[in-house]
Amino acid sequence: MFSTNRVKGKIALITGATSGIGKSCAIALAKLGMNLIITGRRENLLIELKKELEEKFSVQVLAIQLDVKNADEVKDKLSSLSNEWKNIDILINNAGLAAGLDKLYHNSTEDISNVIDTNIKGLLYVTNAIVPHMIERDVPATIINIGSVAGDAAYAGGAVYCASKAAVKILSDGLRIDLVDTKIKVTDVKPGLVETNFSLVRFKGDEERAKKVYQGVEPLTPDDVAETVAYIANLPDNVHIAEITLLCNNQADGRTIYKK
């Protein structure tokens, strides 16, 4: 995959690793020989993925059931990592979701809290738990935040989600500034239309409505995004990608998609 493998034997932590982009990132990095800490809310899927990665790629995998919205849980579980696992070289803040496509003033308080607490607060909780030790180690490291083109401009019915991904962009920029005197890089990866269970979650299990999102266009796959994440993780220490946007063909930005 790469002419030079710079990450073999290093450790990556991936949030939201049980499906979609997170799962594909775990597979892509395992192919490079990285040892992985995979987190997510669904313990059964974490255990299945751990077994798959260890058997296929002969890497070590630590599975941690974790809800990034829970600040105390994040702090307790990530601060208590053993010496074997605490030296994290790559952090992938992937956990995120959207809820509905209602007008802003119709959003339920539950949906608002779920999106903000996961996409913004969860990213902050995990980052704050990991970065101090990265700084203390004083070795090259990379933080990759999974943002979205939705963070560039709002679209109808997506105000809260778009705002949360705009926050990911600004938080990534701010963290990059705060870490400019260290060996740590920060990248905001902004995919466009990606076919995952994202829309199924957004529409709360409505399969027909979720399918319509991807009809008439060939969207990105989670593997497409994961290949880019792996590329960024494997860059030379002096190469720093601040932000990258990934779109499928026939998508111009977050709001402009041509469907046949």
PDB file of C-alpha atoms in Angstrom:
ATOM      1  CA  MET A   1       0.000   0.000   0.000  1.00  0.00           C
ATOM      2  CA  PHE A   2       2.854   2.380   0.850  1.00  0.00           C
ATOM      3  CA  SER A   3       6.474   2.312  -0.289  1.00  0.00           C
ATOM      4  CA  THR A   4       7.492   3.138   3.287  1.00  0.00           C
ATOM      5  CA  ASN A   5       5.598   1.908   6.333  1.00  0.00           C
ATOM      6  CA  ARG A   6       6.262   4.346   9.167  1.00  0.00           C
ATOM      7  CA  VAL A   7       3.558   3.168  11.571  1.00  0.00           C
ATOM      8  CA  LYS A   8       4.081  -0.576  11.924  1.00  0.00           C
ATOM      9  CA  GLY A   9       4.099  -1.549  15.593  1.00  0.00           C
ATOM     10  CA  LYS A  10       2.773   1.824  16.743  1.00  0.00           C
ATOM     11  CA  ILE A  11      -0.532   2.317  18.577  1.00  0.00           C
ATOM     12  CA  ALA A  12      -3.698   3.975  17.260  1.00  0.00           C
ATOM     13  CA  LEU A  13      -6.866   4.741  19.208  1.00  0.00           C
ATOM     14  CA  ILE A  14     -10.097   4.898  17.217  1.00  0.00           C
ATOM     15  CA  THR A  15     -13.436   6.046  18.638  1.00  0.00           C
ATOM     16  CA  GLY A  16     -16.676   4.785  17.122  1.00  0.00           C
ATOM     17  CA  ALA A  17     -14.884   1.762  15.704  1.00  0.00           C
ATOM     18  CA  THR A  18     -17.778  -0.687  15.563  1.00  0.00           C
ATOM     19  CA  SER A  19     -19.056   0.310  12.107  1.00  0.00           C
ATOM     20  CA  GLY A  20     -18.688   2.619   9.134  1.00  0.00           C
ATOM     21  CA  ILE A  21     -15.627   4.837   8.841  1.00  0.00           C
ATOM     22  CA  GLY A  22     -14.297   3.859  12.262  1.00  0.00           C
ATOM     23  CA  LYS A  23     -14.320   0.157  11.473  1.00  0.00           C
ATOM     24  CA  SER A  24     -12.720   0.733   8.073  1.00  0.00           C
ATOM     25  CA  CYS A  25     -10.001   2.847   9.713  1.00  0.00           C
ATOM     26  CA  ALA A  26      -9.287   0.007  12.127  1.00  0.00           C
ATOM     27  CA  ILE A  27      -8.888  -2.435   9.244  1.00  0.00           C
ATOM     28  CA  ALA A  28      -6.744  -0.053   7.177  1.00  0.00           C
ATOM     29  CA  LEU A  29      -4.354   0.631  10.062  1.00  0.00           C
ATOM     30  CA  ALA A  30      -4.224  -3.031  11.073  1.00  0.00           C
ATOM     31  CA  LYS A  31      -3.109  -3.805   7.503  1.00  0.00           C
ATOM     32  CA  LEU A  32      -0.158  -1.508   8.170  1.00  0.00           C
ATOM     33  CA  GLY A  33       0.686  -3.478  11.284  1.00  0.00           C
ATOM     34  CA  MET A  34      -0.528  -0.967  13.836  1.00  0.00           C
ATOM     35  CA  ASN A  35      -1.721  -2.155  17.228  1.00  0.00           C
ATOM     36  CA  LEU A  36      -5.158  -0.754  17.964  1.00  0.00           C
ATOM     37  CA  ILE A  37      -7.327   0.486  20.786  1.00  0.00           C
ATOM     38  CA  ILE A  38     -10.872   0.317  19.449  1.00  0.00           C
ATOM     39  CA  THR A  39     -13.745   1.934  21.325  1.00  0.00           C
ATOM     40  CA  GLY A  40     -17.487   2.058  20.912  1.00  0.00           C
ATOM     41  CA  ARG A  41     -20.741   1.570  22.746  1.00  0.00           C
ATOM     42  CA  ARG A  42     -21.585  -1.895  21.394  1.00  0.00           C
ATOM     43  CA  GLU A  43     -19.354  -4.351  23.210  1.00  0.00           C
ATOM     44  CA  ASN A  44     -20.368  -7.372  21.123  1.00  0.00           C
ATOM     45  CA  LEU A  45     -19.271  -5.660  17.895  1.00  0.00           C
ATOM     46  CA  LEU A  46     -16.009  -4.547  19.474  1.00  0.00           C
ATOM     47  CA  ILE A  47     -15.229  -8.116  20.483  1.00  0.00           C
ATOM     48  CA  GLU A  48     -16.029  -9.379  16.969  1.00  0.00           C
ATOM     49  CA  LEU A  49     -13.809  -6.736  15.381  1.00  0.00           C
ATOM     50  CA  LYS A  50     -10.969  -7.415  17.822  1.00  0.00           C
ATOM     51  CA  LYS A  51     -11.030 -11.107  16.911  1.00  0.00           C
ATOM     52  CA  GLU A  52     -11.152 -10.354  13.170  1.00  0.00           C
ATOM     53  CA  LEU A  53      -8.227  -7.922  13.264  1.00  0.00           C
ATOM     54  CA  GLU A  54      -6.021 -10.122  15.433  1.00  0.00           C
ATOM     55  CA  GLU A  55      -6.628 -13.194  13.278  1.00  0.00           C
ATOM     56  CA  LYS A  56      -6.245 -11.494   9.886  1.00  0.00           C
ATOM     57  CA  PHE A  57      -3.382  -9.121  10.585  1.00  0.00           C
ATOM     58  CA  SER A  58      -1.566 -10.554  13.622  1.00  0.00           C
ATOM     59  CA  VAL A  59      -1.766  -7.262  15.517  1.00  0.00           C
ATOM     60  CA  GLN A  60      -2.656  -6.605  19.129  1.00  0.00           C
ATOM     61  CA  VAL A  61      -6.087  -5.091  19.758  1.00  0.00           C
ATOM     62  CA  LEU A  62      -7.552  -3.673  22.962  1.00  0.00           C
ATOM     63  CA  ALA A  63     -11.339  -3.292  22.877  1.00  0.00           C
ATOM     64  CA  ILE A  64     -12.860  -0.762  25.285  1.00  0.00           C
ATOM     65  CA  GLN A  65     -16.596  -0.246  25.611  1.00  0.00           C
ATOM     66  CA  LEU A  66     -16.867   3.532  25.774  1.00  0.00           C
ATOM     67  CA  ASP A  67     -19.512   6.201  25.330  1.00  0.00           C
ATOM     68  CA  VAL A  68     -17.595   9.363  24.422  1.00  0.00           C
ATOM     69  CA  LYS A  69     -20.480  11.491  25.725  1.00  0.00           C
ATOM     70  CA  ASN A  70     -19.688  10.372  29.266  1.00  0.00           C
ATOM     71  CA  ALA A  71     -16.830  12.573  30.495  1.00  0.00           C
ATOM     72  CA  ASP A  72     -16.153  10.564  33.640  1.00  0.00           C
ATOM     73  CA  GLU A  73     -16.132   7.278  31.749  1.00  0.00           C
ATOM     74  CA  VAL A  74     -13.719   8.633  29.141  1.00  0.00           C
ATOM     75  CA  LYS A  75     -11.387   9.988  31.804  1.00  0.00           C
ATOM     76  CA  ASP A  76     -11.450   6.852  33.940  1.00  0.00           C
ATOM     77  CA  LYS A  77     -10.991   4.322  31.152  1.00  0.00           C
ATOM     78  CA  LEU A  78      -8.380   6.192  29.138  1.00  0.00           C
ATOM     79  CA  SER A  79      -6.356   7.374  32.132  1.00  0.00           C
ATOM     80  CA  SER A  80      -6.116   3.815  33.418  1.00  0.00           C
ATOM     81  CA  LEU A  81      -4.541   2.329  30.272  1.00  0.00           C
ATOM     82  CA  SER A  82      -1.680  -0.006  31.073  1.00  0.00           C
ATOM     83  CA  ASN A  83       1.915   0.872  30.205  1.00  0.00           C
ATOM     84  CA  GLU A  84       1.568  -1.465  27.231  1.00  0.00           C
ATOM     85  CA  TRP A  85      -1.210   0.663  25.725  1.00  0.00           C
ATOM     86  CA  LYS A  86      -0.826   4.231  26.982  1.00  0.00           C
ATOM     87  CA  ASN A  87       1.718   5.372  24.363  1.00  0.00           C
ATOM     88  CA  ILE A  88      -0.776   6.318  21.669  1.00  0.00           C
ATOM     89  CA  ASP A  89       0.787   7.560  18.423  1.00  0.00           C
ATOM     90  CA  ILE A  90      -2.356   8.106  16.345  1.00  0.00           C
ATOM     91  CA  LEU A  91      -5.691   9.336  17.728  1.00  0.00           C
ATOM     92  CA  ILE A  92      -8.711   9.126  15.419  1.00  0.00           C
ATOM     93  CA  ASN A  93     -11.706  11.016  16.772  1.00  0.00           C
ATOM     94  CA  ASN A  94     -14.350   9.368  14.618  1.00  0.00           C
ATOM     95  CA  ALA A  95     -17.401   8.899  16.863  1.00  0.00           C
ATOM     96  CA  GLY A  96     -20.219  11.087  15.595  1.00  0.00           C
ATOM     97  CA  LEU A  97     -23.825  11.147  14.420  1.00  0.00           C
ATOM     98  CA  ALA A  98     -26.719  13.203  13.104  1.00  0.00           C
ATOM     99  CA  ALA A  99     -30.340  13.126  14.234  1.00  0.00           C
ATOM    100  CA  GLY A 100     -33.196  13.914  11.878  1.00  0.00           C
ATOM    101  CA  LEU A 101     -33.628  16.586   9.216  1.00  0.00           C
ATOM    102  CA  ASP A 102     -36.048  18.824  11.055  1.00  0.00           C
ATOM    103  CA  LYS A 103     -36.025  22.594  10.976  1.00  0.00           C
ATOM    104  CA  LEU A 104     -33.863  23.974  13.757  1.00  0.00           C
ATOM    105  CA  TYR A 105     -36.812  25.105  15.877  1.00  0.00           C
ATOM    106  CA  HIS A 106     -38.363  21.622  15.693  1.00  0.00           C
ATOM    107  CA  ASN A 107     -35.277  19.761  16.947  1.00  0.00           C
ATOM    108  CA  SER A 108     -35.962  17.878  20.150  1.00  0.00           C
ATOM    109  CA  THR A 109     -33.790  18.631  23.154  1.00  0.00           C
ATOM    110  CA  GLU A 110     -32.804  14.954  23.169  1.00  0.00           C
ATOM    111  CA  ASP A 111     -31.555  15.074  19.572  1.00  0.00           C
ATOM    112  CA  ILE A 112     -29.723  18.365  20.139  1.00  0.00           C
ATOM    113  CA  SER A 113     -27.952  17.002  23.202  1.00  0.00           C
ATOM    114  CA  ASN A 114     -27.078  13.721  21.507  1.00  0.00           C
ATOM    115  CA  VAL A 115     -25.430  15.437  18.522  1.00  0.00           C
ATOM    116  CA  ILE A 116     -23.603  18.133  20.500  1.00  0.00           C
ATOM    117  CA  ASP A 117     -22.516  15.782  23.276  1.00  0.00           C
ATOM    118  CA  THR A 118     -21.151  13.189  20.832  1.00  0.00           C
ATOM    119  CA  ASN A 119     -19.707  15.278  18.015  1.00  0.00           C
ATOM    120  CA  ILE A 120     -18.234  18.116  20.063  1.00  0.00           C
ATOM    121  CA  LYS A 121     -17.969  17.229  23.735  1.00  0.00           C
ATOM    122  CA  GLY A 122     -16.988  13.622  23.045  1.00  0.00           C
ATOM    123  CA  LEU A 123     -14.161  14.744  20.782  1.00  0.00           C
ATOM    124  CA  LEU A 124     -12.970  17.134  23.479  1.00  0.00           C
ATOM    125  CA  TYR A 125     -13.154  14.579  26.281  1.00  0.00           C
ATOM    126  CA  VAL A 126     -11.104  12.012  24.358  1.00  0.00           C
ATOM    127  CA  THR A 127      -8.615  14.577  23.089  1.00  0.00           C
ATOM    128  CA  ASN A 128      -8.054  15.993  26.569  1.00  0.00           C
ATOM    129  CA  ALA A 129      -7.511  12.501  27.946  1.00  0.00           C
ATOM    130  CA  ILE A 130      -4.855  11.598  25.360  1.00  0.00           C
ATOM    131  CA  VAL A 131      -2.960  14.730  24.328  1.00  0.00           C
ATOM    132  CA  PRO A 132      -1.170  15.529  27.612  1.00  0.00           C
ATOM    133  CA  HIS A 133       0.620  12.168  27.499  1.00  0.00           C
ATOM    134  CA  MET A 134       1.432  12.688  23.812  1.00  0.00           C
ATOM    135  CA  ILE A 135       3.105  15.974  24.753  1.00  0.00           C
ATOM    136  CA  GLU A 136       4.910  14.371  27.675  1.00  0.00           C
ATOM    137  CA  ARG A 137       6.352  11.636  25.437  1.00  0.00           C
ATOM    138  CA  ASP A 138       7.756  14.260  23.060  1.00  0.00           C
ATOM    139  CA  VAL A 139       7.652  11.976  20.019  1.00  0.00           C
ATOM    140  CA  PRO A 140       5.862  12.457  16.678  1.00  0.00           C
ATOM    141  CA  ALA A 141       2.110  11.836  16.905  1.00  0.00           C
ATOM    142  CA  THR A 142      -0.990  12.594  14.854  1.00  0.00           C
ATOM    143  CA  ILE A 143      -4.552  13.488  15.774  1.00  0.00           C
ATOM    144  CA  ILE A 144      -7.104  12.919  13.017  1.00  0.00           C
ATOM    145  CA  ASN A 145     -10.560  14.373  13.559  1.00  0.00           C
ATOM    146  CA  ILE A 146     -13.340  13.137  11.284  1.00  0.00           C
ATOM    147  CA  GLY A 147     -15.216  16.272  10.349  1.00  0.00           C
ATOM    148  CA  SER A 148     -17.501  16.807   7.358  1.00  0.00           C
ATOM    149  CA  VAL A 149     -18.161  19.095   4.407  1.00  0.00           C
ATOM    150  CA  ALA A 150     -21.338  19.828   6.360  1.00  0.00           C
ATOM    151  CA  GLY A 151     -19.154  21.991   8.577  1.00  0.00           C
ATOM    152  CA  ASP A 152     -18.423  24.367   5.683  1.00  0.00           C
ATOM    153  CA  ALA A 153     -21.991  25.566   5.152  1.00  0.00           C
ATOM    154  CA  ALA A 154     -25.398  24.718   6.580  1.00  0.00           C
ATOM    155  CA  TYR A 155     -28.027  22.862   4.606  1.00  0.00           C
ATOM    156  CA  ALA A 156     -31.786  22.641   5.113  1.00  0.00           C
ATOM    157  CA  GLY A 157     -32.690  20.622   8.179  1.00  0.00           C
ATOM    158  CA  GLY A 158     -29.092  20.095   9.216  1.00  0.00           C
ATOM    159  CA  ALA A 159     -28.297  23.172  11.292  1.00  0.00           C
ATOM    160  CA  VAL A 160     -27.316  21.387  14.495  1.00  0.00           C
ATOM    161  CA  TYR A 161     -25.261  18.699  12.765  1.00  0.00           C
ATOM    162  CA  CYS A 162     -23.580  21.259  10.484  1.00  0.00           C
ATOM    163  CA  ALA A 163     -22.775  23.433  13.495  1.00  0.00           C
ATOM    164  CA  SER A 164     -21.230  20.454  15.274  1.00  0.00           C
ATOM    165  CA  LYS A 165     -18.961  19.719  12.304  1.00  0.00           C
ATOM    166  CA  ALA A 166     -18.056  23.397  11.975  1.00  0.00           C
ATOM    167  CA  ALA A 167     -16.980  23.099  15.610  1.00  0.00           C
ATOM    168  CA  VAL A 168     -14.782  20.120  14.704  1.00  0.00           C
ATOM    169  CA  LYS A 169     -13.050  22.293  12.096  1.00  0.00           C
ATOM    170  CA  ILE A 170     -12.468  25.181  14.524  1.00  0.00           C
ATOM    171  CA  LEU A 171     -11.419  22.875  17.359  1.00  0.00           C
ATOM    172  CA  SER A 172      -8.950  21.170  15.014  1.00  0.00           C
ATOM    173  CA  ASP A 173      -7.544  24.554  13.985  1.00  0.00           C
ATOM    174  CA  GLY A 174      -7.297  25.707  17.589  1.00  0.00           C
ATOM    175  CA  LEU A 175      -5.639  22.507  18.755  1.00  0.00           C
ATOM    176  CA  ARG A 176      -3.155  22.700  15.876  1.00  0.00           C
ATOM    177  CA  ILE A 177      -2.230  26.214  17.024  1.00  0.00           C
ATOM    178  CA  ASP A 178      -1.928  25.097  20.644  1.00  0.00           C
ATOM    179  CA  LEU A 179       0.377  22.242  19.592  1.00  0.00           C
ATOM    180  CA  VAL A 180       2.508  24.189  17.136  1.00  0.00           C
ATOM    181  CA  ASP A 181       5.539  23.979  19.467  1.00  0.00           C
ATOM    182  CA  THR A 182       5.277  20.168  19.719  1.00  0.00           C
ATOM    183  CA  LYS A 183       5.759  17.150  17.451  1.00  0.00           C
ATOM    184  CA  ILE A 184       2.002  16.525  17.249  1.00  0.00           C
ATOM    185  CA  LYS A 185       0.048  17.063  14.022  1.00  0.00           C
ATOM    186  CA  VAL A 186      -3.693  17.715  13.776  1.00  0.00           C
ATOM    187  CA  THR A 187      -5.741  16.951  10.667  1.00  0.00           C
ATOM    188  CA  ASP A 188      -9.421  17.607   9.989  1.00  0.00           C
ATOM    189  CA  VAL A 189     -10.689  15.027   7.477  1.00  0.00           C
ATOM    190  CA  LYS A 190     -13.919  16.263   5.848  1.00  0.00           C
ATOM    191  CA  PRO A 191     -15.810  13.632   3.848  1.00  0.00           C
ATOM    192  CA  GLY A 192     -18.829  14.376   1.735  1.00  0.00           C
ATOM    193  CA  LEU A 193     -21.454  11.744   0.968  1.00  0.00           C
ATOM    194  CA  VAL A 194     -20.366   8.397   2.435  1.00  0.00           C
ATOM    195  CA  GLU A 195     -22.644   5.359   2.428  1.00  0.00           C
ATOM    196  CA  THR A 196     -22.653   4.011   5.981  1.00  0.00           C
ATOM    197  CA  ASN A 197     -25.367   3.500   8.584  1.00  0.00           C
ATOM    198  CA  PHE A 198     -25.127   7.283   9.169  1.00  0.00           C
ATOM    199  CA  SER A 199     -28.425   8.002   7.410  1.00  0.00           C
ATOM    200  CA  LEU A 200     -30.110   5.030   9.063  1.00  0.00           C
ATOM    201  CA  VAL A 201     -29.161   6.472  12.448  1.00  0.00           C
ATOM    202  CA  ARG A 202     -30.173   9.978  11.360  1.00  0.00           C
ATOM    203  CA  PHE A 203     -33.614   8.748  10.332  1.00  0.00           C
ATOM    204  CA  LYS A 204     -33.936   6.503  13.389  1.00  0.00           C
ATOM    205  CA  GLY A 205     -34.175   3.200  11.573  1.00  0.00           C
ATOM    206  CA  ASP A 206     -36.237   4.310   8.550  1.00  0.00           C
ATOM    207  CA  GLU A 207     -34.470   2.201   5.900  1.00  0.00           C
ATOM    208  CA  GLU A 208     -36.403   3.532   2.911  1.00  0.00           C
ATOM    209  CA  ARG A 209     -35.653   7.141   3.771  1.00  0.00           C
ATOM    210  CA  ALA A 210     -32.014   6.305   4.441  1.00  0.00           C
ATOM    211  CA  LYS A 211     -31.625   4.553   1.062  1.00  0.00           C
ATOM    212  CA  LYS A 212     -32.936   7.585  -0.825  1.00  0.00           C
ATOM    213  CA  VAL A 213     -29.971   9.653   0.353  1.00  0.00           C
ATOM    214  CA  TYR A 214     -27.643   7.566  -1.835  1.00  0.00           C
ATOM    215  CA  GLN A 215     -29.902   6.939  -4.831  1.00  0.00           C
ATOM    216  CA  GLY A 216     -28.742   8.282  -8.197  1.00  0.00           C
ATOM    217  CA  VAL A 217     -25.124   8.863  -7.165  1.00  0.00           C
ATOM    218  CA  GLU A 218     -22.151   6.686  -6.311  1.00  0.00           C
ATOM    219  CA  PRO A 219     -21.112   7.838  -2.841  1.00  0.00           C
ATOM    220  CA  LEU A 220     -17.805   7.358  -1.107  1.00  0.00           C
ATOM    221  CA  THR A 221     -17.359   4.184   0.897  1.00  0.00           C
ATOM    222  CA  PRO A 222     -15.975   3.998   4.440  1.00  0.00           C
ATOM    223  CA  ASP A 223     -12.909   2.313   2.930  1.00  0.00           C
ATOM    224  CA  ASP A 224     -12.294   5.373   0.734  1.00  0.00           C
ATOM    225  CA  VAL A 225     -12.119   7.575   3.813  1.00  0.00           C
ATOM    226  CA  ALA A 226     -10.041   5.022   5.723  1.00  0.00           C
ATOM    227  CA  GLU A 227      -7.422   4.898   2.962  1.00  0.00           C
ATOM    228  CA  THR A 228      -7.007   8.649   3.295  1.00  0.00           C
ATOM    229  CA  VAL A 229      -6.759   8.375   7.078  1.00  0.00           C
ATOM    230  CA  ALA A 230      -4.083   5.682   6.718  1.00  0.00           C
ATOM    231  CA  TYR A 231      -2.189   7.882   4.257  1.00  0.00           C
ATOM    232  CA  ILE A 232      -2.199  10.786   6.716  1.00  0.00           C
ATOM    233  CA  ALA A 233      -1.124   8.552   9.603  1.00  0.00           C
ATOM    234  CA  ASN A 234       1.801   7.245   7.544  1.00  0.00           C
ATOM    235  CA  LEU A 235       3.175  10.610   6.374  1.00  0.00           C
ATOM    236  CA  PRO A 236       6.761  11.638   7.139  1.00  0.00           C
ATOM    237  CA  ASP A 237       7.108  13.519  10.420  1.00  0.00           C
ATOM    238  CA  ASN A 238       7.742  16.829   8.644  1.00  0.00           C
ATOM    239  CA  VAL A 239       4.603  16.645   6.472  1.00  0.00           C
ATOM    240  CA  HIS A 240       1.488  18.069   8.114  1.00  0.00           C
ATOM    241  CA  ILE A 241      -1.902  18.040   6.359  1.00  0.00           C
ATOM    242  CA  ALA A 242      -4.105  20.510   8.201  1.00  0.00           C
ATOM    243  CA  GLU A 243      -7.349  19.764   6.403  1.00  0.00           C
ATOM    244  CA  ILE A 244      -8.537  17.541   3.564  1.00  0.00           C
ATOM    245  CA  THR A 245     -11.920  17.342   1.830  1.00  0.00           C
ATOM    246  CA  LEU A 246     -13.110  14.104   0.206  1.00  0.00           C
ATOM    247  CA  LEU A 247     -16.014  14.147  -2.227  1.00  0.00           C
ATOM    248  CA  CYS A 248     -17.503  11.530  -4.492  1.00  0.00           C
ATOM    249  CA  ASN A 249     -17.809  12.298  -8.186  1.00  0.00           C
ATOM    250  CA  ASN A 250     -20.911  14.432  -8.907  1.00  0.00           C
ATOM    251  CA  GLN A 251     -20.664  16.156  -5.517  1.00  0.00           C
ATOM    252  CA  ALA A 252     -19.328  19.718  -5.536  1.00  0.00           C
ATOM    253  CA  ASP A 253     -19.808  20.617  -1.867  1.00  0.00           C
ATOM    254  CA  GLY A 254     -22.019  19.768   1.070  1.00  0.00           C
ATOM    255  CA  ARG A 255     -25.137  21.075  -0.660  1.00  0.00           C
ATOM    256  CA  THR A 256     -24.526  20.443  -4.377  1.00  0.00           C
ATOM    257  CA  ILE A 257     -24.969  16.875  -5.589  1.00  0.00           C
ATOM    258  CA  TYR A 258     -25.965  15.764  -9.092  1.00  0.00           C
ATOM    259  CA  LYS A 259     -28.129  12.631  -9.053  1.00  0.00           C
ATOM    260  CA  LYS A 260     -29.080  10.692 -12.168  1.00  0.00           C
TER     261      LYS A 260
END
